[in-house]
mmCIF file of C-alpha atoms in Angstrom:
data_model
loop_
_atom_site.group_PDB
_atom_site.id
_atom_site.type_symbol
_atom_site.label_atom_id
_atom_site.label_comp_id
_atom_site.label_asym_id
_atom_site.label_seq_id
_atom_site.Cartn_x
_atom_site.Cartn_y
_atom_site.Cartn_z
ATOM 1 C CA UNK A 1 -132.009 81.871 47.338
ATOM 2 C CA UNK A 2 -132.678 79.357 44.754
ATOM 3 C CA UNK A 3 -133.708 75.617 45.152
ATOM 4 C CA UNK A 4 -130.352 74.336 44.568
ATOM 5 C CA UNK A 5 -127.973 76.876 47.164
ATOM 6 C CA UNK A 6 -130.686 75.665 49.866
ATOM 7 C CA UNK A 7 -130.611 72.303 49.053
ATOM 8 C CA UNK A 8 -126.516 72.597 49.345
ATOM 9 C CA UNK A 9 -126.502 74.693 52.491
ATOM 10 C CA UNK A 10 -129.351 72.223 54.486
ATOM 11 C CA UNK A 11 -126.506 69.425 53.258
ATOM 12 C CA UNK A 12 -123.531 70.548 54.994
ATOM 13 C CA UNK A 13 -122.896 69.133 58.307
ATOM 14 C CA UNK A 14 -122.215 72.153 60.454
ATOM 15 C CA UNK A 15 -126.051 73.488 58.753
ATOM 16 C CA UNK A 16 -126.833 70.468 60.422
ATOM 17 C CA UNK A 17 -125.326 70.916 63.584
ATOM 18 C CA UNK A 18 -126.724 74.824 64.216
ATOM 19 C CA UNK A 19 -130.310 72.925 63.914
ATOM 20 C CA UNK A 20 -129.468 70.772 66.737
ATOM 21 C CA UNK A 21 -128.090 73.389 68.529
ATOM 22 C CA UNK A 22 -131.324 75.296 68.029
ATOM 23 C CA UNK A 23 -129.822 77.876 66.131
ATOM 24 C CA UNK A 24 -132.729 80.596 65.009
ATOM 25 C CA UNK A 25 -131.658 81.761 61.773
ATOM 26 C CA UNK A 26 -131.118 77.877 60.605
ATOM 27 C CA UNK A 27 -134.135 76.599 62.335
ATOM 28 C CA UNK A 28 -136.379 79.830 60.629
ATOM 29 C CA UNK A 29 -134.782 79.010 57.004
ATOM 30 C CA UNK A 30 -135.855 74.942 57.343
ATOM 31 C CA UNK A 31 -138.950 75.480 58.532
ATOM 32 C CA UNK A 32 -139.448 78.469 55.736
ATOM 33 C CA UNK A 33 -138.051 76.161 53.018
ATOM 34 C CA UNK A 34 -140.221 73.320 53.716
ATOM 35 C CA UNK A 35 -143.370 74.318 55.678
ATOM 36 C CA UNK A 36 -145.433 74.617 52.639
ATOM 37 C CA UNK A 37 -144.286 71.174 50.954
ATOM 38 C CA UNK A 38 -144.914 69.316 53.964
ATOM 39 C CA UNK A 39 -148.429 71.003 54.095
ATOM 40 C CA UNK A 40 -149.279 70.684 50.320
ATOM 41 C CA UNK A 41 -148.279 67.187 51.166
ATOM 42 C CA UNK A 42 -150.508 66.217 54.228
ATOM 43 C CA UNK A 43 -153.181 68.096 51.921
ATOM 44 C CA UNK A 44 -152.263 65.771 48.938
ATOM 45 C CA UNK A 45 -152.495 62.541 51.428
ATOM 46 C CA UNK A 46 -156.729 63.868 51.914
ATOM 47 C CA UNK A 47 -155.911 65.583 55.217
ATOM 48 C CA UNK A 48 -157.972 68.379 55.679
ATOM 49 C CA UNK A 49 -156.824 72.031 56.377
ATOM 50 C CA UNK A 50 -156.609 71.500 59.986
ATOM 51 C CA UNK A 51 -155.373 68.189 60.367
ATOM 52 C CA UNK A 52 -152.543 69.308 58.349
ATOM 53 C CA UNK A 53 -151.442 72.153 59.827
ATOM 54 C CA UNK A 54 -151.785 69.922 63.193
ATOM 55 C CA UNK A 55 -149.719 67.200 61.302
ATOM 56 C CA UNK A 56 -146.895 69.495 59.956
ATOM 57 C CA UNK A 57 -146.324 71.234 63.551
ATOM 58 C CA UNK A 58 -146.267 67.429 64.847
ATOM 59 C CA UNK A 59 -143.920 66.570 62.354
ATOM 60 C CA UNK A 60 -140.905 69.823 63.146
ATOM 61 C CA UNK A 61 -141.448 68.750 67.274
ATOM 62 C CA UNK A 62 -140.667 65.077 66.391
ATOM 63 C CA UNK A 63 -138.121 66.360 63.306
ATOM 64 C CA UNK A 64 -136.061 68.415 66.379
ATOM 65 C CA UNK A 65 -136.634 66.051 68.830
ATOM 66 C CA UNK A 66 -134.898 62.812 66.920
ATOM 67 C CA UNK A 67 -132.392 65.367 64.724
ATOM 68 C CA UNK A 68 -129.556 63.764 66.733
ATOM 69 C CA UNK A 69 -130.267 60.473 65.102
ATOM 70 C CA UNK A 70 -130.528 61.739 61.833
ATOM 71 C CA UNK A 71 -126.816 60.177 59.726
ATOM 72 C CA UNK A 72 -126.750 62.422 56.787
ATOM 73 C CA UNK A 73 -127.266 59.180 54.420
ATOM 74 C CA UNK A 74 -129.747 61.119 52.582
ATOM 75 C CA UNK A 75 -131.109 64.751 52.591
ATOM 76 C CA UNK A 76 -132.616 66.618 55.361
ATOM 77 C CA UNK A 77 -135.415 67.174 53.034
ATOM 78 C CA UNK A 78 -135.474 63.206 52.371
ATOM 79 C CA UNK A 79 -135.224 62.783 56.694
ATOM 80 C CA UNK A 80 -138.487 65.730 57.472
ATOM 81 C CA UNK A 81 -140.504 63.796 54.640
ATOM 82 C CA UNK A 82 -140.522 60.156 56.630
ATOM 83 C CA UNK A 83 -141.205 61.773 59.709
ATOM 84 C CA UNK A 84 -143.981 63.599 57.995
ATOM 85 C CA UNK A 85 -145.210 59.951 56.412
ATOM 86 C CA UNK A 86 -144.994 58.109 59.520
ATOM 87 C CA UNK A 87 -147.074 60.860 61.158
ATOM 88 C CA UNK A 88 -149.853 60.433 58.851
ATOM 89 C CA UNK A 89 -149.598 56.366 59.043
ATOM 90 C CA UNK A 90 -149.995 56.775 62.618
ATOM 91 C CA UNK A 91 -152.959 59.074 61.732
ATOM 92 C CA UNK A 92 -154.453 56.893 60.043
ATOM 93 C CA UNK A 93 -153.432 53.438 61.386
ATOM 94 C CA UNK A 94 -152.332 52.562 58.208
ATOM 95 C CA UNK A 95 -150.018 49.290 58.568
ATOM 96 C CA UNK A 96 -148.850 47.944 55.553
ATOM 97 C CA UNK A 97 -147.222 49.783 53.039
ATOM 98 C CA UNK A 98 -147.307 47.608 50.518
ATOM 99 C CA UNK A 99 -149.703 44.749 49.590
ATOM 100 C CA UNK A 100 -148.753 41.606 47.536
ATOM 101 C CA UNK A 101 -152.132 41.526 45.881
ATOM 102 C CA UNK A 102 -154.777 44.743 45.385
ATOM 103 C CA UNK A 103 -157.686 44.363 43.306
ATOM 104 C CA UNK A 104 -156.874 47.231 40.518
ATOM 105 C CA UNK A 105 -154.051 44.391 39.359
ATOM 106 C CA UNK A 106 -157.039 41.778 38.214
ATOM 107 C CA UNK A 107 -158.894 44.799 36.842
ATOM 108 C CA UNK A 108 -155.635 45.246 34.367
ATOM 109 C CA UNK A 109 -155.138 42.087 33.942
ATOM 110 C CA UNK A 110 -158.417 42.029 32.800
ATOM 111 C CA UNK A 111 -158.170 44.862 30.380
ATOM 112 C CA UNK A 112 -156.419 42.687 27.685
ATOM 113 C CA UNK A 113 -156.758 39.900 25.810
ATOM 114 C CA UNK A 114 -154.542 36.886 25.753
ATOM 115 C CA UNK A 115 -152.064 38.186 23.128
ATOM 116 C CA UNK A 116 -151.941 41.449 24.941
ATOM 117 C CA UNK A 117 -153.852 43.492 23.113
ATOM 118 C CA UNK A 118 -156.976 45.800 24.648
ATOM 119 C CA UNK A 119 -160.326 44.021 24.879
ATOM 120 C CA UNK A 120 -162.309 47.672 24.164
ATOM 121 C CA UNK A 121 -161.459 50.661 23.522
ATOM 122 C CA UNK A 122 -160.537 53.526 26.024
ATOM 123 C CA UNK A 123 -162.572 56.996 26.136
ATOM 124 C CA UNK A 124 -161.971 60.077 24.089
ATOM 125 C CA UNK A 125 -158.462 61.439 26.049
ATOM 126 C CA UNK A 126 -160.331 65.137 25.187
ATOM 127 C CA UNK A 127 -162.727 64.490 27.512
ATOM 128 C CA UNK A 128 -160.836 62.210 30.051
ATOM 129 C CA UNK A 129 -158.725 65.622 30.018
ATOM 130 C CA UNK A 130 -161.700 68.099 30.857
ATOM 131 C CA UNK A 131 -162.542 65.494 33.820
ATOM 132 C CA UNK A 132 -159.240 65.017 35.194
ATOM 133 C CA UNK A 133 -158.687 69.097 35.759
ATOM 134 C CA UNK A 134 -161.994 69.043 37.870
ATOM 135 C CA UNK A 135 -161.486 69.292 41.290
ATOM 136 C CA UNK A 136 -164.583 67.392 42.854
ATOM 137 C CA UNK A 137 -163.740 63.971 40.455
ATOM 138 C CA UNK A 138 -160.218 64.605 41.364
ATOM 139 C CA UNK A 139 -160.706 65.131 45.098
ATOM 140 C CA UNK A 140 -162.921 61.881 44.898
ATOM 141 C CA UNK A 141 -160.749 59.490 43.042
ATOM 142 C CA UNK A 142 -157.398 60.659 45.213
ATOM 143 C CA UNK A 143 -159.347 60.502 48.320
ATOM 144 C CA UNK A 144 -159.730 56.531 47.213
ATOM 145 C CA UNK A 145 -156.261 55.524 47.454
ATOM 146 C CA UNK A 146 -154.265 53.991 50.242
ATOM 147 C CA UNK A 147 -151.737 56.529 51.861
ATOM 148 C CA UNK A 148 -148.862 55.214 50.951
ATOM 149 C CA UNK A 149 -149.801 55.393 47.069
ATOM 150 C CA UNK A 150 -151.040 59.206 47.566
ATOM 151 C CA UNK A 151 -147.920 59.529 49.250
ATOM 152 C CA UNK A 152 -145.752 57.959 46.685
ATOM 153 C CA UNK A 153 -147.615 59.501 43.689
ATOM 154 C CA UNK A 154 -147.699 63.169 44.983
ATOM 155 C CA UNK A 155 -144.233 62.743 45.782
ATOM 156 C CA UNK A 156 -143.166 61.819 42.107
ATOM 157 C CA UNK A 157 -146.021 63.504 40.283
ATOM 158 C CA UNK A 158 -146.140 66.875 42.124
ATOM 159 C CA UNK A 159 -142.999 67.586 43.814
ATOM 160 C CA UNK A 160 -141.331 65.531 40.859
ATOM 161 C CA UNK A 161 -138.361 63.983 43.520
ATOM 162 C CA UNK A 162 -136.435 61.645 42.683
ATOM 163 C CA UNK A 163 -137.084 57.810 42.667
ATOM 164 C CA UNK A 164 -134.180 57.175 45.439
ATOM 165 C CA UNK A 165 -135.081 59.907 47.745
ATOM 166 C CA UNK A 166 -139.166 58.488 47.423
ATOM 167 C CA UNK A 167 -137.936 55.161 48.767
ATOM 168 C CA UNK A 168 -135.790 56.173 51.601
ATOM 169 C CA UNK A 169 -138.637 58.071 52.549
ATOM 170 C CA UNK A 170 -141.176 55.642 52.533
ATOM 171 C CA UNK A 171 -138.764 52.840 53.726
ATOM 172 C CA UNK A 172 -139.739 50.633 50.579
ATOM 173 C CA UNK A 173 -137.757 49.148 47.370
ATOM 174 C CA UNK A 174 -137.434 50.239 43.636
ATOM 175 C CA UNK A 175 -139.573 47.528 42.833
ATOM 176 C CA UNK A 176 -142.619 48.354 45.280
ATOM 177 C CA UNK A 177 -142.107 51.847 44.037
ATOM 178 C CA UNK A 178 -142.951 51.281 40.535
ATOM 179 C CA UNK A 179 -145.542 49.011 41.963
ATOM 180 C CA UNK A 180 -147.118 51.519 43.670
ATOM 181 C CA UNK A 181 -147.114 53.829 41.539
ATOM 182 C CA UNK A 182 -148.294 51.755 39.109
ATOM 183 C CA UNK A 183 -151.115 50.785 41.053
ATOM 184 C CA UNK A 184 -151.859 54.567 41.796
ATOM 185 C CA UNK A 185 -152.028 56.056 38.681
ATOM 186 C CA UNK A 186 -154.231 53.011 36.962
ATOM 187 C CA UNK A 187 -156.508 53.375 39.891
ATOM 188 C CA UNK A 188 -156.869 57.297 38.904
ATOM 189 C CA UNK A 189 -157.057 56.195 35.665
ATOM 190 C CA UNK A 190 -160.043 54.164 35.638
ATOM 191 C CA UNK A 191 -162.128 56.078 38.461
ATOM 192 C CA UNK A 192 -161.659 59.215 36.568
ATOM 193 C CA UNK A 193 -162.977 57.088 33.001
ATOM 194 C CA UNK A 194 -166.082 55.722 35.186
ATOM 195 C CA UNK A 195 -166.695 59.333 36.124
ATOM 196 C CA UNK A 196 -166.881 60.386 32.493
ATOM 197 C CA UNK A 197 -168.459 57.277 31.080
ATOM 198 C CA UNK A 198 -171.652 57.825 33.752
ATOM 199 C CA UNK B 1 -143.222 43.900 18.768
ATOM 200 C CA UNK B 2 -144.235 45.114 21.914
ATOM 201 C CA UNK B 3 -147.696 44.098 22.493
ATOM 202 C CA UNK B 4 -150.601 46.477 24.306
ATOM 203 C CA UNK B 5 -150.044 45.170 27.839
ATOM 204 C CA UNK B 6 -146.461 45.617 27.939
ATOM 205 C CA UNK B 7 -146.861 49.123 26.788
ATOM 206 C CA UNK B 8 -149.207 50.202 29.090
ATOM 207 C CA UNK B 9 -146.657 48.666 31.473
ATOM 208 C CA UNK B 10 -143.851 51.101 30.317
ATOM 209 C CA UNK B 11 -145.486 53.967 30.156
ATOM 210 C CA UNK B 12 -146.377 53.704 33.529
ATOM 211 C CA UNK B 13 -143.169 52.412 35.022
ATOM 212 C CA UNK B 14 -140.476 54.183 36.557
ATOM 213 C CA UNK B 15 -137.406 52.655 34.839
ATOM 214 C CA UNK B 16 -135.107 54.579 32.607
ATOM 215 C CA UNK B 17 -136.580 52.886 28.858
ATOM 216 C CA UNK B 18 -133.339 51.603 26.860
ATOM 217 C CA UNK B 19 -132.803 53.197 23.152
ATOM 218 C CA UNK B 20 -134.856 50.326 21.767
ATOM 219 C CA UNK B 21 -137.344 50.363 24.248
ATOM 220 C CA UNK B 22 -138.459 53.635 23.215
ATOM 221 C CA UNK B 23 -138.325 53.568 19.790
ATOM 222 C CA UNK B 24 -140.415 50.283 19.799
ATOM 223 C CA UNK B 25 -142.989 52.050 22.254
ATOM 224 C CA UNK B 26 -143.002 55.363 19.722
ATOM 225 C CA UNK B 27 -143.288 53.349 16.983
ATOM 226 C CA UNK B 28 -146.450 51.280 19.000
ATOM 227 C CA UNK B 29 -147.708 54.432 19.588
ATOM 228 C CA UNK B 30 -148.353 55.730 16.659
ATOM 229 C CA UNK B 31 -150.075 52.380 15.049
ATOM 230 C CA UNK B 32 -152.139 52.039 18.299
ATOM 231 C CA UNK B 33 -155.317 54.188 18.785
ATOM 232 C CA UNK B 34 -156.020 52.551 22.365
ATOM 233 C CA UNK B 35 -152.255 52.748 23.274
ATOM 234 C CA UNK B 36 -151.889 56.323 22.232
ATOM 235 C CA UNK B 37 -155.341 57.425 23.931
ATOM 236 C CA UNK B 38 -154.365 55.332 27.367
ATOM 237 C CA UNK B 39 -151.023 57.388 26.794
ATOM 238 C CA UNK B 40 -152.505 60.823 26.190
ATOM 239 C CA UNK B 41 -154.889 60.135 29.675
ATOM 240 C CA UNK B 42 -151.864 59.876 31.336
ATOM 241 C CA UNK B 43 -150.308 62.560 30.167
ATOM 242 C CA UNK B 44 -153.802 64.737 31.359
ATOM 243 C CA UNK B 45 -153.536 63.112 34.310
ATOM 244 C CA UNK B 46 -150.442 64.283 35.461
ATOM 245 C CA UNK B 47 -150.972 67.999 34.019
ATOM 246 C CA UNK B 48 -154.784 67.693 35.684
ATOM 247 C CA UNK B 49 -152.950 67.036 39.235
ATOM 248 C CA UNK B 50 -149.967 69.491 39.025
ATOM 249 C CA UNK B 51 -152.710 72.045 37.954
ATOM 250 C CA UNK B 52 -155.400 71.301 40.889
ATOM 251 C CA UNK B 53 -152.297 71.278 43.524
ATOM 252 C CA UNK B 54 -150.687 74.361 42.674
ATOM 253 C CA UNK B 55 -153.870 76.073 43.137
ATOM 254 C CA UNK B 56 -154.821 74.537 46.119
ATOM 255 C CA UNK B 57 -151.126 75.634 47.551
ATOM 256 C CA UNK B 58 -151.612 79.112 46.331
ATOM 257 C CA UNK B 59 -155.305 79.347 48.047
ATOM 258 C CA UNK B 60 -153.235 78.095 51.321
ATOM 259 C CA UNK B 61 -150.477 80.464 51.192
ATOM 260 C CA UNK B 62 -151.590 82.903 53.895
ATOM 261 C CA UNK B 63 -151.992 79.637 55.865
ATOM 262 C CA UNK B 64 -149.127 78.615 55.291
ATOM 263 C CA UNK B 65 -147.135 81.933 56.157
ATOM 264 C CA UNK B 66 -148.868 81.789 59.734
ATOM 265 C CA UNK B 67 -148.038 78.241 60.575
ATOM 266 C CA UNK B 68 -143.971 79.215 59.812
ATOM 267 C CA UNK B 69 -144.621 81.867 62.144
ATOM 268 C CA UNK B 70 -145.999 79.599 64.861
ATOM 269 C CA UNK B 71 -143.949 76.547 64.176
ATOM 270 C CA UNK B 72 -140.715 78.841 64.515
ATOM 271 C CA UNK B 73 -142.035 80.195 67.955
ATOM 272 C CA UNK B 74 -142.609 77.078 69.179
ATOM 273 C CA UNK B 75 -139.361 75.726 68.642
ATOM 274 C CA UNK B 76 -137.993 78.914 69.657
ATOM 275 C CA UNK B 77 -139.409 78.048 73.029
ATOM 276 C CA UNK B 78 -137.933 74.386 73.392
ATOM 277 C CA UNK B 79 -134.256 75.454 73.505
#
């Protein structure tokens, strides 16, 4: 079945009522449609192969334990994604989500000059390129950034969703979004330029 | 004129660019080496991270396949 007929069956309300009455055949086609997202996810957020595989099983028990609750505002895909976040926040003890201030917003700032143009010049993009298809640098400078930016960027970047769906699921605003992602890509940016420059 | 700080800002931002917003930012891009370069290490960036993940997910495939088959026990087993 293609991307789209799933994503319009999981939407209909009875789909939704066979998974909370435990209903096989729906429950195997959710977890089979979503199993490996979730676990490319927790993979994407620096869990190892084990923690994720603990994470994602965590996250259908909790998924089929609070299904009742779940409204229908937004997908089912949207609802298994939070649960999946707030497992790994939990994890990790993460507790904000957002920060007013982080330090890669000086190091921008400090990137320009007063009329807004670039105080030096930025490396050769052919070899920035080379560098960011390596998997140790990027492994390194992912593994750097808080949760809810790995969360946020793999989520966009990766899966490509869309911006509304990314902020149910992490609970935050438009705004903080492009914040965060903001934050997340310049922070790749420049830890994958050190890498090269050394 | 959009200067280099505000283009760095929408290339990276998430908002749909107006007509003129993009046409000013092509038109910065191709008079600004630094702009265009920042812009092309995006670009990499994104491609780099698509490419690394969809090989990690294929290496994990197998992995994946057995934790359907356990998750969908499990559950199996609540009712």
């Amino acid at each position: 079945m293609s991307v789209n007929s799933l994503n319009q069956r999981f939407s209909q309300p009875n789909f939704i009522e066979s998974l909370i009455a435990m209903d096989h055949s729906s429950i195997e086609a959710l977890v089979k449609a979503y199993t490996g997202h979730l676990y490319n996810a927790a993979m994407g957020m620096g869990f190892n192969s084990d923690e994720s595989s603990e994470l994602v099983q965590n996250t259908w028990e909790t998924l089929f334990d609070i299904l009742p609750n779940f409204k229908g505002n937004s997908h089912i895909r949207t609802f298994i994604f939070g649960v999946l976040y707030n497992k790994a926040r939990e994890l990790k003890r993460e507790r904000f989500k957002f920060n007013q201030h982080e330090q890669i917003d000086q190091i921008m700032e400090d990137r320009f000059q007063e009329n807004g143009s670039w105080k030096h010049g930025i490396i050769d993009p052919e070899r920035f390129m080379v560098a960011s298809q390596t998997l140790e640098i990027i492994n390194d400078c992912v593994e750097k950034l808080p949760l809810t930016q790995k969360m946020a960027f793999s989520l966009k970047e990766i899966n490509g969703e869309d911006t509304t769906e990314i902020c149910n699921t992490l609970d935050i605003s438009v705004t903080n979004l492009g914040v965060l992602l903001f934050r997340a890509k310049n922070r790749l940016r420049e830890c994958i330029e050190r890498k090269v420059e050394v | 004129m959009l200067n280099c700080k505000e283009v760095v800002r929408l290339i990276s931002s998430e908002d749909k660019l107006s007509f003129i917003q993009k046409t000013e930012l092509k038109m910065h891009l191709l008079i600004c080496k630094h702009c265009s370069n920042y812009n092309r290490q995006m670009d990499s960036l994104s491609k780099g991270l698509k490419k690394i993940f969809s090989i990690k997910s294929e290496e994990n495939r197998e992995k994946i396949q057995e934790l359907e088959k356990v998750i969908i026990d499990n559950l199996s087993k609540k009712k």
